[in-house]
Structure formats: C-alpha cells, structure tokens
CSV table of C-alpha atoms in Angstrom, one decimal:
chain,number,residue,atom,x,y,z
F,126,MET,CA,-54.6,-29.5,86.3
F,127,LEU,CA,-53.5,-28.4,89.1
F,128,SER,CA,-57.0,-28.7,91.6
F,129,TYR,CA,-55.2,-32.2,93.0
F,130,GLN,CA,-54.1,-31.8,97.0
F,131,HIS,CA,-53.1,-35.2,98.6
F,132,ILE,CA,-53.9,-34.2,101.7
F,133,TYR,CA,-57.4,-35.7,101.0
F,134,HIS,CA,-55.7,-39.3,100.7
F,135,ALA,CA,-52.3,-38.9,102.7
F,136,GLY,CA,-51.7,-42.0,104.7
F,137,ASN,CA,-54.4,-44.6,102.7
F,138,LEU,CA,-53.2,-47.8,101.7
F,139,ALA,CA,-51.7,-46.8,98.6
F,140,ASP,CA,-49.2,-44.6,100.6
F,141,VAL,CA,-48.9,-47.4,102.9
F,142,HIS,CA,-47.1,-49.6,100.0
F,143,LYS,CA,-45.5,-46.8,98.4
F,144,HIS,CA,-43.7,-44.8,100.9
F,145,SER,CA,-43.0,-48.2,103.1
F,146,LEU,CA,-41.3,-49.8,99.6
F,147,LEU,CA,-39.6,-46.0,99.0
F,148,ALA,CA,-38.2,-45.5,102.4
F,149,TRP,CA,-36.4,-49.6,102.2
F,150,MET,CA,-35.1,-48.9,98.8
F,151,LEU,CA,-33.6,-45.5,99.9
F,152,ASN,CA,-32.4,-46.9,102.9
F,153,HIS,CA,-30.9,-49.9,100.6
F,154,LEU,CA,-28.9,-47.3,98.8
F,155,ILE,CA,-27.6,-45.6,101.1
F,156,GLN,CA,-25.8,-48.5,102.9
F,157,LYS,CA,-22.9,-47.7,100.0
F,158,ALA,CA,-20.8,-44.6,100.9
F,159,LYS,CA,-21.3,-43.3,97.3
F,160,PRO,CA,-23.6,-40.3,96.8
F,161,LEU,CA,-26.7,-40.4,94.6
F,162,THR,CA,-29.6,-38.9,93.2
F,163,TYR,CA,-33.8,-38.4,94.4
F,164,LEU,CA,-35.7,-36.9,91.9
F,165,GLU,CA,-39.4,-36.8,92.2
F,166,THR,CA,-41.9,-35.3,89.2
F,167,HIS,CA,-45.3,-34.9,91.5
F,168,ALA,CA,-44.3,-33.7,95.4
F,169,GLY,CA,-47.1,-32.7,96.5
F,170,ARG,CA,-46.4,-30.7,100.1
F,171,ALA,CA,-44.4,-33.2,101.6
F,172,LEU,CA,-46.1,-33.2,105.1
F,173,TYR,CA,-49.4,-33.7,105.9
F,174,ARG,CA,-51.6,-33.6,109.3
F,175,LEU,CA,-53.8,-36.6,109.8
F,176,ASP,CA,-56.7,-34.4,111.5
F,177,ALA,CA,-56.7,-32.2,108.9
F,178,ALA,CA,-60.8,-31.4,107.7
F,179,GLU,CA,-59.6,-32.6,104.5
F,180,ALA,CA,-58.1,-35.9,106.0
F,181,LEU,CA,-60.6,-36.9,108.4
F,182,LYS,CA,-63.0,-36.6,105.0
F,183,THR,CA,-62.3,-39.3,103.4
F,184,GLY,CA,-61.5,-41.7,106.4
F,185,GLU,CA,-58.6,-42.8,104.1
F,186,ALA,CA,-55.4,-42.4,106.8
F,187,ALA,CA,-58.2,-44.6,109.2
F,188,GLN,CA,-57.9,-47.2,107.0
F,189,GLY,CA,-54.4,-46.8,106.0
F,190,ILE,CA,-51.7,-45.9,108.1
F,191,ALA,CA,-53.5,-46.1,111.4
F,192,ARG,CA,-54.8,-49.8,110.2
F,193,ALA,CA,-51.0,-50.7,109.4
F,194,ALA,CA,-49.6,-49.3,112.7
F,195,ALA,CA,-52.4,-51.0,114.7
F,196,LEU,CA,-51.2,-54.3,113.2
F,197,ASN,CA,-47.7,-53.9,113.5
F,198,TRP,CA,-47.0,-54.2,110.0
F,199,PHE,CA,-43.3,-52.2,110.3
F,200,PRO,CA,-41.1,-53.1,113.0
F,201,ASP,CA,-39.2,-50.1,114.8
F,202,SER,CA,-35.9,-51.1,112.4
F,203,HIS,CA,-38.0,-50.6,109.6
F,204,PRO,CA,-36.9,-47.6,107.5
F,205,PHE,CA,-40.5,-46.1,106.6
F,206,ALA,CA,-41.0,-46.6,110.8
F,207,LYS,CA,-37.9,-44.7,111.6
F,208,THR,CA,-39.5,-41.8,109.2
F,209,ILE,CA,-43.1,-41.9,110.5
F,210,ARG,CA,-41.1,-41.8,114.3
F,211,ALA,CA,-38.8,-38.9,113.1
F,212,THR,CA,-42.0,-37.2,111.7
F,213,HIS,CA,-44.0,-37.6,114.5
F,214,SER,CA,-41.0,-36.2,116.9
F,215,ASP,CA,-40.5,-33.2,114.5
F,216,HIS,CA,-44.2,-32.2,114.1
F,217,GLY,CA,-46.9,-34.4,116.5
F,218,GLU,CA,-48.5,-37.4,116.5
F,219,ASN,CA,-50.9,-36.8,113.9
F,220,SER,CA,-48.2,-35.4,111.7
F,221,TYR,CA,-47.5,-37.9,108.3
F,222,PRO,CA,-44.3,-37.6,106.4
F,223,GLY,CA,-44.9,-38.0,101.7
F,224,SER,CA,-42.2,-39.1,99.8
F,225,PRO,CA,-40.0,-36.0,99.5
F,226,LEU,CA,-39.9,-35.8,103.3
F,227,ILE,CA,-39.0,-39.7,103.8
F,228,ALA,CA,-36.5,-39.2,100.8
F,229,SER,CA,-35.2,-36.2,102.8
F,230,GLN,CA,-35.1,-38.1,106.4
F,231,ILE,CA,-33.2,-41.0,104.9
F,232,LEU,CA,-31.0,-39.3,102.9
F,233,ARG,CA,-27.7,-38.0,103.5
F,234,PRO,CA,-25.7,-34.7,103.3
F,235,MET,CA,-23.6,-35.5,100.3
F,236,ASP,CA,-26.9,-36.6,98.3
F,237,SER,CA,-28.7,-34.8,96.4
F,238,LEU,CA,-32.6,-34.2,96.0
F,239,HIS,CA,-34.6,-32.4,93.0
F,240,LEU,CA,-38.7,-32.6,93.6
F,241,ALA,CA,-41.1,-30.8,90.9
F,242,GLU,CA,-44.7,-29.4,92.3
F,243,LEU,CA,-47.0,-27.7,90.0
F,244,HIS,CA,-49.8,-26.8,92.2
F,245,PRO,CA,-48.6,-23.0,93.4
F,246,GLN,CA,-49.5,-23.7,97.4
F,247,GLU,CA,-48.5,-27.2,97.6
F,248,PHE,CA,-45.3,-26.0,96.1
F,249,ALA,CA,-44.9,-23.2,98.8
F,250,ALA,CA,-45.5,-26.0,101.5
F,251,LEU,CA,-42.8,-28.2,99.6
F,252,ASP,CA,-40.2,-25.8,99.4
F,253,TYR,CA,-41.0,-25.1,103.0
F,254,ALA,CA,-41.1,-28.5,104.5
F,255,VAL,CA,-37.9,-29.8,102.5
F,256,PRO,CA,-35.8,-27.4,103.1
F,257,LYS,CA,-32.3,-29.3,101.6
F,258,ALA,CA,-33.6,-30.3,98.4
F,259,LYS,CA,-34.3,-28.1,95.2
F,260,CYS,CA,-38.0,-27.4,94.5
F,261,TYR,CA,-39.3,-26.8,91.0
F,262,GLN,CA,-42.2,-25.1,90.2
F,263,GLN,CA,-42.5,-26.8,87.2
F,264,ASP,CA,-44.0,-29.8,85.3
F,265,GLY,CA,-42.6,-33.0,87.0
F,266,PHE,CA,-41.7,-34.5,83.5
F,267,GLU,CA,-39.8,-31.7,81.7
F,268,MET,CA,-37.8,-31.2,85.3
F,269,ALA,CA,-37.0,-35.2,85.1
F,270,GLN,CA,-35.9,-34.8,81.6
F,271,SER,CA,-33.7,-32.3,82.0
F,272,ILE,CA,-32.3,-33.2,84.6
F,273,CYS,CA,-31.0,-36.4,83.8
F,274,PRO,CA,-28.9,-38.0,83.6
F,275,PRO,CA,-28.5,-36.9,86.7
F,276,THR,CA,-25.4,-36.2,89.0
F,277,PRO,CA,-24.3,-38.3,91.2
F,278,ARG,CA,-25.5,-41.0,88.6
F,279,ARG,CA,-26.8,-43.0,91.0
F,280,GLY,CA,-29.9,-42.8,92.3
F,281,LEU,CA,-33.7,-43.0,92.4
F,282,LEU,CA,-36.7,-41.3,90.6
F,283,LEU,CA,-40.2,-41.1,91.7
F,284,ILE,CA,-43.2,-40.8,89.1
F,285,ASP,CA,-46.5,-40.8,91.3
F,286,PRO,CA,-48.8,-38.3,89.4
F,287,SER,CA,-52.6,-37.8,90.5
F,288,TYR,CA,-53.7,-39.0,87.8
F,289,GLU,CA,-56.5,-37.0,87.2
F,290,VAL,CA,-55.1,-36.0,84.2
F,291,LYS,CA,-56.1,-38.5,81.9
F,292,THR,CA,-53.7,-38.4,79.4
F,293,ASP,CA,-50.8,-39.5,81.7
F,294,TYR,CA,-51.5,-43.0,81.4
F,295,ASP,CA,-50.6,-42.6,77.6
F,296,LEU,CA,-48.0,-40.2,78.3
F,297,ILE,CA,-46.1,-42.3,80.9
F,298,PRO,CA,-44.6,-44.9,78.8
F,299,THR,CA,-43.0,-42.9,76.1
F,300,GLN,CA,-41.8,-40.7,79.4
F,301,ILE,CA,-40.1,-43.7,80.8
F,302,ALA,CA,-39.0,-44.9,77.8
F,303,ALA,CA,-36.4,-41.6,77.5
F,304,LEU,CA,-35.8,-41.3,80.8
F,305,ASN,CA,-34.1,-44.9,80.5
F,306,ARG,CA,-32.5,-44.1,77.5
F,307,LYS,CA,-30.8,-40.9,79.1
F,308,TRP,CA,-30.6,-42.9,82.5
F,309,ASN,CA,-29.6,-46.2,82.2
F,310,VAL,CA,-28.6,-47.1,85.8
F,311,GLY,CA,-30.7,-45.2,87.7
F,312,ILE,CA,-33.8,-46.3,89.3
F,313,ILE,CA,-36.7,-45.6,88.0
F,314,MET,CA,-40.1,-46.3,90.1
F,315,LEU,CA,-43.7,-45.8,88.8
F,316,TRP,CA,-46.8,-45.8,91.3
F,317,TYR,CA,-50.3,-46.2,89.9
F,318,PRO,CA,-53.6,-46.6,91.3
F,319,ILE,CA,-55.8,-50.3,90.7
F,320,LEU,CA,-59.3,-48.6,90.2
F,321,SER,CA,-62.1,-50.7,89.8
F,322,ASP,CA,-62.3,-50.1,85.9
F,323,ALA,CA,-58.6,-50.8,85.5
F,324,PRO,CA,-57.7,-47.7,83.2
F,325,HIS,CA,-54.0,-48.9,83.9
F,326,ARG,CA,-53.8,-52.4,81.8
F,327,LYS,CA,-53.1,-50.3,78.8
F,328,MET,CA,-50.3,-48.3,80.2
F,329,LEU,CA,-48.8,-51.5,82.1
F,330,SER,CA,-49.2,-53.7,78.8
F,331,ALA,CA,-46.8,-51.3,77.3
F,332,LEU,CA,-44.4,-51.0,79.8
F,333,SER,CA,-44.3,-54.2,80.7
F,334,LYS,CA,-43.5,-55.1,76.8
F,335,ALA,CA,-40.7,-52.1,76.7
F,336,HIS,CA,-39.4,-53.4,80.1
F,337,PRO,CA,-39.3,-56.9,80.8
F,338,ASP,CA,-36.7,-57.2,83.4
F,339,ALA,CA,-38.7,-54.6,85.2
F,340,LEU,CA,-40.3,-55.5,88.6
F,341,ARG,CA,-44.4,-55.4,88.8
F,342,HIS,CA,-45.6,-55.1,92.4
F,343,GLU,CA,-49.4,-54.9,92.8
F,344,VAL,CA,-51.7,-55.2,96.0
F,345,SER,CA,-55.6,-55.1,96.2
F,346,PHE,CA,-56.9,-53.7,99.5
F,347,PRO,CA,-61.1,-53.0,100.3
F,348,PRO,CA,-61.9,-49.6,99.3
F,349,ALA,CA,-61.9,-47.1,102.1
F,350,ARG,CA,-65.4,-46.4,101.7
F,351,GLN,CA,-68.6,-47.2,99.8
F,352,GLY,CA,-68.1,-46.5,96.4
F,353,HIS,CA,-64.6,-45.5,96.3
F,354,ARG,CA,-62.5,-46.8,92.9
F,355,MET,CA,-59.7,-47.8,94.3
F,356,VAL,CA,-58.8,-51.3,95.5
F,357,GLY,CA,-55.0,-51.6,95.0
F,358,SER,CA,-51.7,-50.2,94.6
F,359,GLY,CA,-49.1,-51.1,92.1
F,360,LEU,CA,-45.2,-50.1,91.7
F,361,PHE,CA,-43.1,-50.8,88.3
F,362,ILE,CA,-39.9,-50.6,88.7
F,363,LEU,CA,-36.8,-50.6,86.6
F,364,ASN,CA,-33.3,-51.5,87.8
F,365,PRO,CA,-34.9,-52.6,91.1
F,366,PRO,CA,-32.4,-52.9,93.8
F,367,TYR,CA,-31.0,-56.2,95.0
F,368,ARG,CA,-33.5,-58.6,97.5
F,369,ILE,CA,-35.5,-56.4,97.0
F,370,GLU,CA,-38.0,-59.1,96.5
F,371,ASP,CA,-37.8,-60.2,99.9
F,372,GLU,CA,-39.7,-56.8,100.8
F,373,THR,CA,-42.2,-57.5,98.2
F,374,ALA,CA,-43.4,-60.9,99.3
F,375,ARG,CA,-43.1,-59.3,102.8
F,376,LEU,CA,-46.0,-57.0,101.6
F,377,SER,CA,-48.0,-59.1,99.7
F,378,LYS,CA,-48.4,-61.4,102.5
F,379,LEU,CA,-49.5,-58.0,105.0
F,380,PHE,CA,-52.1,-56.8,102.3
F,381,ALA,CA,-53.3,-59.9,102.0
F,382,THR,CA,-54.8,-60.3,105.5
F,383,LEU,CA,-56.9,-57.3,104.8
C-alpha cells in the first residue's frame, strides 16, 4: 500500500490530461471573489524532477508533457502552461508540478488546501513543497470524509489513487456517494487509468448509474513503451463547472492526433 511513488510516472500523458483540466477548473473557480476549498486524497510529493533516474527509467514524461510542449498543446495563457512556467522559474527547467502544487499556485490566500498522503517520504516532500496547505499523513478517504462538508463550502476534491490496491475500484463508488451526500455542492473529480484489460469498467458502471448527471471524459493514447498496460486516462466529475465541455472537447481533439 505504501510502495507507490509517482516519480516514475510524473508528466506522463495521463498527468497531462488530468492536470491540464484541473488547472482549467481551478482557474475557472477563482474568477468569483468567493473563497473556496481544495482537497486531495492521494497527493504525492507535489514537485517532481523529470531528470531523476526514476523518471528517466520509464520515459513516460518524454512521451507526455515533453511531447505536449513540443506540439504546443497549451498556449501561454492556459492556466496549466502558467503553472509549468512558474514551476520552472522556481525549481528549474526539469521540474514538473503535481496536482497539489498546481492548486497551490492557482489558488488565492483566502482559499484553503487540505492534502493527504500516506507514504512517509512522499508526505515529507509534500509538506515541504506546499507550505500554504494543511497536509495530513493519513488515509485520504478518511481525511475527506472527516472534513466534508468543508469550510468554505465552494470547492473541489480530487481523488487520484494509484489503484495498486485493487479494492480501490470497489471502494471508490461508495466513498464518492458518501462524500456527495455530505457535500452536494462540491466538485468531486475522480481520475482513473484506462488499462488494456479495463478493470475500471465495473466501477464506472456503478458511478454512472449513481450519478447520471456527472461528466465522464476519457482520452486514449499509445502505450509509453512496449508491454505498458495504460492506454488511456479517464476523469469522472460531479458538479462540473460551466463550459468545461469546451475544454474537454479541445483536449479530445489533441489526444486524437497521437
């Protein structure tokens, strides 16, 4: 349960999908002058070195964010591009922001951040990288259930497990149902991998049945290397922001070119 470290996969095409849409949504939310809350159940270390041995070993960043940058997927005005520039400015050209750092860079002093991470080394790095957040070394679902409904009530929860614990697929629909009952105005954003054997299908069927008005957005891409099982990325979003369909349609067109 504590073995997963995202550095091996940081900046891959799934991150590009997930992080670009997260940045878009948070930027959309801060257009109103009201404060908001950001929560994340599986935060990781928040800041990654793409020239680290672990990242170079898999080559996923080269197929992901490096490829997207070479193809100019995100103009300078895009909030995802802004967070990458800010990260490069602060930490060097080979750095990459995870979702907690993206949220920290976009949100305002009036907003609240709650981040959970179980892995001891990942938690220590997270706590150092995002000093403005309240970080919890505990199960992320326990953290979210204890805080929701948060104060302020406007906000977004990102659920982004590693899925190395196979019971996550069975647990997630129940967790999301409980969180949605407690916090029916909150945006709940679930990421899931699309693997060649499609273990997500049963989970997505349960989620779609329980939340028929949610937004489901999936993109496909070639495997990062021979034998790699991940062939796509999915997001399931309750209470999606207004006009998000414009951005998801744009992303669909970009990923379709790969």
